mmCIF file of C-alpha atoms in Angstrom:
data_model
loop_
_atom_site.group_PDB
_atom_site.id
_atom_site.type_symbol
_atom_site.label_atom_id
_atom_site.label_comp_id
_atom_site.label_asym_id
_atom_site.label_seq_id
_atom_site.Cartn_x
_atom_site.Cartn_y
_atom_site.Cartn_z
ATOM 1 C CA GLU A 124 216.637 144.092 148.172
ATOM 2 C CA THR A 125 213.368 144.320 146.584
ATOM 3 C CA GLY A 126 211.355 142.852 148.942
ATOM 4 C CA VAL A 127 210.161 140.056 146.394
ATOM 5 C CA THR A 128 210.934 136.588 147.954
ATOM 6 C CA GLN A 129 210.746 133.157 146.248
ATOM 7 C CA SER A 130 210.662 129.805 147.558
ATOM 8 C CA PRO A 131 212.428 127.137 147.461
ATOM 9 C CA THR A 132 215.934 128.568 146.517
ATOM 10 C CA HIS A 133 216.738 125.100 144.808
ATOM 11 C CA LEU A 134 214.634 122.076 143.648
ATOM 12 C CA ILE A 135 215.500 118.767 142.137
ATOM 13 C CA LYS A 136 212.825 116.892 140.484
ATOM 14 C CA THR A 137 212.608 113.957 138.266
ATOM 15 C CA ARG A 138 210.699 113.858 134.797
ATOM 16 C CA GLY A 139 207.017 113.318 134.789
ATOM 17 C CA GLN A 140 206.494 114.851 138.300
ATOM 18 C CA GLN A 141 204.897 118.017 139.180
ATOM 19 C CA VAL A 142 206.426 121.232 141.260
ATOM 20 C CA THR A 143 204.796 124.453 142.857
ATOM 21 C CA LEU A 144 207.096 127.264 142.772
ATOM 22 C CA ARG A 145 205.968 130.363 145.210
ATOM 23 C CA CYS A 146 206.492 134.163 144.920
ATOM 24 C CA SER A 147 205.743 136.869 147.547
ATOM 25 C CA SER A 148 205.491 140.265 145.785
ATOM 26 C CA GLN A 149 206.750 143.672 147.179
ATOM 27 C CA SER A 150 204.476 145.652 149.517
ATOM 28 C CA GLY A 151 201.985 147.691 147.634
ATOM 29 C CA HIS A 152 202.255 145.730 143.999
ATOM 30 C CA ASN A 153 199.425 143.986 142.307
ATOM 31 C CA THR A 154 200.865 142.494 139.387
ATOM 32 C CA VAL A 155 203.198 139.572 139.222
ATOM 33 C CA SER A 156 204.836 137.865 136.247
ATOM 34 C CA TRP A 157 206.853 134.720 135.889
ATOM 35 C CA TYR A 158 209.866 134.365 133.712
ATOM 36 C CA GLN A 159 212.133 131.038 132.731
ATOM 37 C CA GLN A 160 215.317 131.538 131.892
ATOM 38 C CA ALA A 161 217.465 128.835 130.555
ATOM 39 C CA LEU A 162 221.097 128.617 131.140
ATOM 40 C CA GLY A 163 222.733 131.275 128.822
ATOM 41 C CA GLN A 164 219.437 132.790 127.660
ATOM 42 C CA GLY A 165 217.522 136.102 128.828
ATOM 43 C CA PRO A 166 214.275 135.458 130.608
ATOM 44 C CA GLN A 167 211.487 134.162 128.545
ATOM 45 C CA PHE A 168 207.648 135.962 129.754
ATOM 46 C CA ILE A 169 205.408 132.844 131.058
ATOM 47 C CA PHE A 170 202.403 134.667 132.347
ATOM 48 C CA GLN A 171 201.429 137.943 134.315
ATOM 49 C CA TYR A 172 198.600 138.152 137.273
ATOM 50 C CA TYR A 173 196.967 141.207 137.851
ATOM 51 C CA ARG A 174 194.485 141.425 140.971
ATOM 52 C CA GLU A 175 194.296 137.420 140.783
ATOM 53 C CA GLU A 176 193.378 137.308 137.159
ATOM 54 C CA GLU A 177 195.638 136.202 134.583
ATOM 55 C CA ASN A 178 195.862 138.924 132.052
ATOM 56 C CA GLY A 179 198.623 137.644 129.839
ATOM 57 C CA ARG A 180 200.547 134.617 128.561
ATOM 58 C CA GLY A 181 203.908 133.762 126.717
ATOM 59 C CA ASN A 182 204.550 130.960 124.717
ATOM 60 C CA PHE A 183 204.171 127.901 127.223
ATOM 61 C CA PRO A 184 202.107 125.166 127.157
ATOM 62 C CA PRO A 185 199.140 124.765 129.508
ATOM 63 C CA ARG A 186 200.968 122.472 131.844
ATOM 64 C CA PHE A 187 202.469 125.722 133.201
ATOM 65 C CA SER A 188 199.905 127.271 135.165
ATOM 66 C CA GLY A 189 199.627 129.866 138.151
ATOM 67 C CA LEU A 190 197.613 131.422 140.643
ATOM 68 C CA GLN A 191 197.646 134.915 142.176
ATOM 69 C CA PHE A 192 196.166 135.259 145.890
ATOM 70 C CA PRO A 193 194.050 138.222 147.478
ATOM 71 C CA ASN A 194 197.468 139.077 149.151
ATOM 72 C CA TYR A 195 198.770 139.356 145.774
ATOM 73 C CA SER A 196 201.658 136.457 146.397
ATOM 74 C CA SER A 197 201.567 133.942 143.737
ATOM 75 C CA GLU A 198 202.270 130.211 142.675
ATOM 76 C CA LEU A 199 203.614 128.689 139.370
ATOM 77 C CA ASN A 200 202.609 125.073 139.040
ATOM 78 C CA VAL A 201 204.393 122.874 136.166
ATOM 79 C CA ASN A 202 202.923 119.484 135.595
ATOM 80 C CA ALA A 203 204.342 116.392 133.775
ATOM 81 C CA LEU A 204 208.169 117.852 134.110
ATOM 82 C CA GLU A 205 210.397 117.704 131.043
ATOM 83 C CA LEU A 206 214.167 117.612 131.036
ATOM 84 C CA ASP A 207 213.871 121.195 129.384
ATOM 85 C CA ASP A 208 212.171 122.377 132.412
ATOM 86 C CA SER A 209 215.514 123.003 134.146
ATOM 87 C CA ALA A 210 215.873 126.542 134.351
ATOM 88 C CA LEU A 211 216.144 129.776 136.669
ATOM 89 C CA TYR A 212 212.270 130.735 137.427
ATOM 90 C CA LEU A 213 212.065 134.389 138.248
ATOM 91 C CA CYS A 214 209.192 136.198 139.921
ATOM 92 C CA ALA A 215 208.543 139.897 139.158
ATOM 93 C CA SER A 216 206.578 142.322 141.155
ATOM 94 C CA SER A 217 205.221 145.759 139.734
ATOM 95 C CA LEU A 218 202.766 148.598 141.208
ATOM 96 C CA ALA A 219 200.489 147.821 138.211
ATOM 97 C CA TRP A 220 200.605 146.388 134.684
ATOM 98 C CA GLN A 221 201.390 149.382 132.685
ATOM 99 C CA TYR A 222 204.556 149.199 130.477
ATOM 100 C CA THR A 223 205.726 152.250 132.870
ATOM 101 C CA ASP A 224 205.608 150.055 135.894
ATOM 102 C CA THR A 225 208.986 148.784 136.789
ATOM 103 C CA GLN A 226 209.166 145.152 137.354
ATOM 104 C CA TYR A 227 211.439 144.046 140.657
ATOM 105 C CA PHE A 228 212.435 140.516 140.543
ATOM 106 C CA GLY A 229 212.922 138.098 143.348
ATOM 107 C CA PRO A 230 215.910 135.878 143.602
ATOM 108 C CA GLY A 231 214.742 133.098 141.563
ATOM 109 C CA THR A 232 214.227 129.178 141.870
ATOM 110 C CA ARG A 233 216.782 126.937 140.418
ATOM 111 C CA LEU A 234 215.036 124.061 139.066
ATOM 112 C CA THR A 235 216.680 120.795 137.741
ATOM 113 C CA VAL A 236 215.114 118.318 136.556
ATOM 114 C CA LEU A 237 216.563 114.888 136.070
ATOM 115 C CA ALA B 689 206.875 141.569 117.110
ATOM 116 C CA GLN B 690 209.308 143.431 119.797
ATOM 117 C CA LYS B 691 212.592 142.480 119.842
ATOM 118 C CA ILE B 692 215.738 143.302 121.546
ATOM 119 C CA THR B 693 219.551 142.761 120.377
ATOM 120 C CA GLN B 694 222.439 143.175 122.405
ATOM 121 C CA THR B 695 225.709 142.342 120.098
ATOM 122 C CA GLN B 696 228.322 142.321 122.754
ATOM 123 C CA PRO B 697 228.506 138.746 124.206
ATOM 124 C CA GLY B 698 231.337 140.065 126.550
ATOM 125 C CA MET B 699 233.201 142.884 127.410
ATOM 126 C CA PHE B 700 236.664 143.596 129.359
ATOM 127 C CA VAL B 701 236.892 146.890 131.197
ATOM 128 C CA GLN B 702 239.573 148.382 133.387
ATOM 129 C CA GLU B 703 238.237 149.467 136.834
ATOM 130 C CA LYS B 704 237.365 153.030 136.993
ATOM 131 C CA GLU B 705 236.896 153.306 133.592
ATOM 132 C CA ALA B 706 233.749 154.078 131.689
ATOM 133 C CA VAL B 707 232.064 151.337 129.536
ATOM 134 C CA THR B 708 228.979 151.494 127.052
ATOM 135 C CA LEU B 709 227.028 148.522 126.792
ATOM 136 C CA ASP B 710 225.084 148.143 123.576
ATOM 137 C CA CYS B 711 221.228 147.638 122.829
ATOM 138 C CA THR B 712 218.911 148.137 120.021
ATOM 139 C CA TYR B 713 215.391 147.355 119.841
ATOM 140 C CA ASP B 714 212.344 146.731 117.258
ATOM 141 C CA THR B 715 209.026 147.803 117.679
ATOM 142 C CA SER B 716 206.076 149.033 115.979
ATOM 143 C CA ASP B 717 204.483 150.773 118.917
ATOM 144 C CA GLN B 718 204.872 154.447 119.808
ATOM 145 C CA SER B 719 204.472 153.625 123.607
ATOM 146 C CA TYR B 720 206.942 151.483 125.113
ATOM 147 C CA GLY B 721 209.525 151.278 127.994
ATOM 148 C CA LEU B 722 213.114 150.366 127.993
ATOM 149 C CA PHE B 723 214.723 148.801 130.802
ATOM 150 C CA TRP B 724 218.413 147.553 132.023
ATOM 151 C CA TYR B 725 218.886 144.993 134.600
ATOM 152 C CA LYS B 726 222.166 143.468 136.174
ATOM 153 C CA GLN B 727 222.492 139.821 137.062
ATOM 154 C CA PRO B 728 225.282 138.805 139.272
ATOM 155 C CA SER B 729 226.116 135.218 139.635
ATOM 156 C CA SER B 730 223.666 134.847 142.573
ATOM 157 C CA GLY B 731 220.737 134.924 139.866
ATOM 158 C CA GLU B 732 218.677 137.937 140.937
ATOM 159 C CA MET B 733 217.595 140.131 138.275
ATOM 160 C CA ILE B 734 218.434 143.894 139.440
ATOM 161 C CA PHE B 735 216.727 146.646 138.108
ATOM 162 C CA LEU B 736 219.285 149.641 136.902
ATOM 163 C CA ILE B 737 217.192 152.199 135.169
ATOM 164 C CA TYR B 738 214.340 153.076 132.966
ATOM 165 C CA GLN B 739 213.698 155.344 129.756
ATOM 166 C CA GLY B 740 210.151 155.521 128.319
ATOM 167 C CA SER B 741 209.681 156.450 124.829
ATOM 168 C CA TYR B 742 208.157 159.855 125.270
ATOM 169 C CA ASP B 743 210.851 160.786 127.627
ATOM 170 C CA GLU B 744 212.936 163.616 126.226
ATOM 171 C CA GLN B 745 215.767 163.637 128.374
ATOM 172 C CA ASN B 746 218.129 160.912 128.901
ATOM 173 C CA ALA B 747 217.524 158.597 132.058
ATOM 174 C CA THR B 748 220.367 158.938 134.843
ATOM 175 C CA GLU B 749 220.521 156.876 138.037
ATOM 176 C CA GLY B 750 223.755 157.692 139.931
ATOM 177 C CA ARG B 751 226.541 155.940 137.854
ATOM 178 C CA TYR B 752 224.053 154.804 135.045
ATOM 179 C CA SER B 753 222.679 156.638 132.192
ATOM 180 C CA LEU B 754 220.902 155.517 129.315
ATOM 181 C CA ASN B 755 221.857 157.154 125.828
ATOM 182 C CA PHE B 756 218.548 157.099 124.106
ATOM 183 C CA GLN B 757 218.354 157.458 120.317
ATOM 184 C CA LYS B 758 214.788 156.987 119.111
ATOM 185 C CA ALA B 759 215.245 157.114 115.652
ATOM 186 C CA ARG B 760 218.059 154.666 115.608
ATOM 187 C CA LYS B 761 216.310 152.715 118.045
ATOM 188 C CA SER B 762 219.077 152.127 120.509
ATOM 189 C CA ALA B 763 219.099 152.598 124.344
ATOM 190 C CA ASN B 764 222.773 151.982 125.264
ATOM 191 C CA LEU B 765 223.596 151.711 128.819
ATOM 192 C CA VAL B 766 226.874 153.830 130.035
ATOM 193 C CA ILE B 767 228.426 152.976 133.470
ATOM 194 C CA SER B 768 230.734 155.700 134.448
ATOM 195 C CA ALA B 769 233.537 154.960 136.961
ATOM 196 C CA SER B 770 233.457 151.002 136.744
ATOM 197 C CA GLN B 771 233.764 149.238 139.847
ATOM 198 C CA LEU B 772 234.956 145.514 140.410
ATOM 199 C CA GLY B 773 231.338 144.856 141.745
ATOM 200 C CA ASP B 774 229.977 145.833 138.360
ATOM 201 C CA SER B 775 231.330 142.625 137.197
ATOM 202 C CA ALA B 776 227.711 140.738 136.068
ATOM 203 C CA MET B 777 225.625 139.956 133.129
ATOM 204 C CA TYR B 778 223.657 143.230 131.891
ATOM 205 C CA PHE B 779 220.231 142.701 130.072
ATOM 206 C CA CYS B 780 218.471 145.372 128.070
ATOM 207 C CA ALA B 781 214.613 144.882 128.218
ATOM 208 C CA MET B 782 211.721 146.586 126.640
ATOM 209 C CA ARG B 783 207.776 146.510 127.481
ATOM 210 C CA GLU B 784 205.390 147.544 124.835
ATOM 211 C CA GLY B 785 202.264 149.624 125.716
ATOM 212 C CA LYS B 786 199.840 147.184 124.426
ATOM 213 C CA VAL B 787 196.035 148.321 124.720
ATOM 214 C CA GLN B 788 195.018 144.353 125.455
ATOM 215 C CA GLY B 789 197.070 141.591 127.164
ATOM 216 C CA ALA B 790 200.265 141.569 129.620
ATOM 217 C CA GLN B 791 202.811 144.167 128.806
ATOM 218 C CA LYS B 792 205.497 141.798 129.270
ATOM 219 C CA LEU B 793 209.364 142.106 129.330
ATOM 220 C CA VAL B 794 210.982 141.311 126.509
ATOM 221 C CA PHE B 795 214.892 140.677 127.265
ATOM 222 C CA GLY B 796 217.704 140.404 124.857
ATOM 223 C CA GLN B 797 220.601 137.617 125.197
ATOM 224 C CA GLY B 798 222.574 139.891 127.423
ATOM 225 C CA THR B 799 226.206 141.203 127.765
ATOM 226 C CA ARG B 800 228.747 139.658 130.195
ATOM 227 C CA LEU B 801 230.982 142.621 131.700
ATOM 228 C CA THR B 802 234.093 141.783 133.539
ATOM 229 C CA ILE B 803 235.846 144.560 135.256
ATOM 230 C CA ASN B 804 239.708 144.076 135.565
ATOM 231 C CA PRO B 805 241.551 145.484 138.776
#
């Protein structure tokens, strides 16, 4: 158990809808990263938050947005859902943002878009 | 651009045998970290072991060790005395020590390890 929690566990939405996924980071961690993992693939980096500021973004469109709160928990919002957004969404927290800091993952949210 | 290659889509090993999972990486940075994660069918990504680019000794964590060959840009995971519970997907990942921007994890395609009794 890493102490990183995510909600909900599973979610089914229809194309065009909006979704919010939530993540609580491990105690003492101030950095949260979000990843999308399509079936049979490795995770792909969406963005990272460090002390409530976005400090980097992967190759995802602006309809993927996020927030980090003062307690370092985080949200991932996806607008105008597309079928290809169906995936496992993983949140990871780390002590800080440096490359030497291990990222610890939560159990993931499995999103299905119909 | 950083890249991770795992050439073994699937591996089948007898219980109690040792197994080596291959990983090669490509980066132009001098500072980087290499990570191995295990992903059971439940989906959670479990951290196994870390190797920094400046570490002179190979990392070890219990039954896991990382065979780091910097000149060959390889970071193979060795699992000794495999157990049935080791059956899972294994991902090799790298983080570059960029000056600006997120030091994101870049993952390989993974290797599915199956331990046979």
